[in-house]
Amino acid sequence: MNVLLSIDIIAKKFILSVGQVTLLTVKGLGGIFVPPFNLKLVSREVDTFGAGSLLLVDIIALFTGMVMALQTIYGLSIYGAEMYVGSVVSLSLVRELGPVLTSIMVGARVGSGIAAEIGSMQVTEQIDAMRALGASPIKKLVTPKMLAAMITLPLLTVTADIIGIFGGMVIALFELDIDRIFYINSVLTTIKISDLLSGIGKTVFFGLLIAVIGCHFGLKTTGGTTGVGRSTTITVVTISISILISDFFLTKLFLILF
């Protein structure tokens, strides 16, 4: 009986949270089209998302591409097809690994920062003061972060794809002595526009997901500084799980569309 009661409580909390996140998303996206348009806030958030995450994303992408190339060479060598390492690495990065790994890394770094920032404002009653002065916390805090995330994450992913493919080329050159022109040609002939659209389309949604989840848990923060720490932890875990789950459904959708 206690187990059923616990499941019921968890289910109700989950449904309530989904409803709150959906409402926050609708309000945040609606704020994009409602004046005043504060581009300075958006540019600041773009800098936080982009410039602050670029080095981290590129390092991860470089070594991911190198590891992918090593494993691919090992697997394809069984069939004597190791020359196609560029095709396998590039397709894997552009369609899946690039978007997902970039989003998880940026989500862990930026999502936790969003939750901590808004959570601190919530526990110190700055959000309430903002409402009392007639300003909208959604318009001032949530909307710029959502817009910046949807703009920046696709750009970071494209950079990660290029760096990852380069990392794969380095391994292919040293391990197989493949001509770099052959490697580049194999990449260009394998990657199609639909593959690029699939990867970029995912990151637009992932960016929205990161911003909304970070803002949601930040606005729900209670319990002082302890509550802020708890919100940041929950944010990182939720973002990572949400990205991996939604990636499956988005992959299925893009395979149907393209």
XYZ file of N, CA and C in Angstrom, residues 21-22 24-25 110-112 114-115 146 206-219 231 234-236 238-239:
90
model
N 6.683 23.351 -16.364
C 7.741 23.578 -17.361
C 7.141 23.973 -18.704
N 6.050 23.316 -19.087
C 5.375 23.643 -20.354
C 4.858 25.074 -20.335
N 5.952 27.539 -18.443
C 7.110 28.436 -18.449
C 7.686 28.569 -19.859
N 7.711 27.468 -20.599
C 8.212 27.483 -21.980
C 7.353 28.373 -22.862
N 26.174 25.457 -17.947
C 25.319 26.647 -17.991
C 24.006 26.424 -17.242
N 23.433 25.221 -17.375
C 22.163 24.944 -16.696
C 22.272 25.103 -15.197
N 23.359 24.592 -14.623
C 23.565 24.742 -13.181
C 23.757 26.205 -12.807
N 22.450 28.803 -14.391
C 21.132 29.449 -14.460
C 20.340 29.166 -13.191
N 20.324 27.896 -12.775
C 19.584 27.520 -11.566
C 20.138 28.230 -10.335
N 16.543 31.626 -22.850
C 16.001 30.690 -23.836
C 16.480 31.042 -25.237
N 17.421 21.115 -27.678
C 18.208 20.885 -26.463
C 18.535 22.207 -25.763
N 18.838 23.242 -26.548
C 19.113 24.551 -25.964
C 17.919 25.090 -25.211
N 16.746 24.952 -25.820
C 15.507 25.359 -25.154
C 15.317 24.567 -23.869
N 15.584 23.277 -23.932
C 15.430 22.387 -22.781
C 16.346 22.814 -21.632
N 17.599 23.097 -21.942
C 18.573 23.502 -20.923
C 18.128 24.770 -20.206
N 17.739 25.780 -20.989
C 17.339 27.060 -20.405
C 16.077 26.927 -19.562
N 15.087 26.221 -20.077
C 13.807 26.095 -19.368
C 13.969 25.321 -18.063
N 14.689 24.206 -18.106
C 14.869 23.402 -16.893
C 15.664 24.172 -15.843
N 16.723 24.864 -16.267
C 17.498 25.673 -15.333
C 16.665 26.766 -14.689
N 15.871 27.457 -15.503
C 15.003 28.524 -14.986
C 13.917 27.963 -14.071
N 13.352 26.823 -14.446
C 12.271 26.212 -13.658
C 12.738 25.879 -12.246
N 13.851 25.169 -12.136
C 14.331 24.790 -10.807
C 14.867 25.992 -10.036
N 15.374 27.000 -10.754
C 15.794 28.220 -10.085
C 14.626 28.951 -9.452
N 13.525 29.070 -10.185
C 12.333 29.758 -9.677
C 11.651 28.979 -8.557
N 19.009 22.727 -5.909
C 18.431 23.058 -7.220
C 19.434 22.859 -8.348
N 19.835 19.032 -8.965
C 18.662 18.480 -9.653
C 18.637 18.943 -11.106
N 19.038 20.185 -11.337
C 19.046 20.738 -12.697
C 19.974 19.952 -13.614
N 21.200 19.700 -13.157
C 22.180 18.976 -13.984
C 21.691 17.568 -14.304
N 18.553 16.414 -14.246
C 17.344 16.467 -15.082
C 17.677 16.815 -16.526
N 18.584 17.772 -16.723
C 18.984 18.160 -18.080
C 19.620 16.978 -18.810
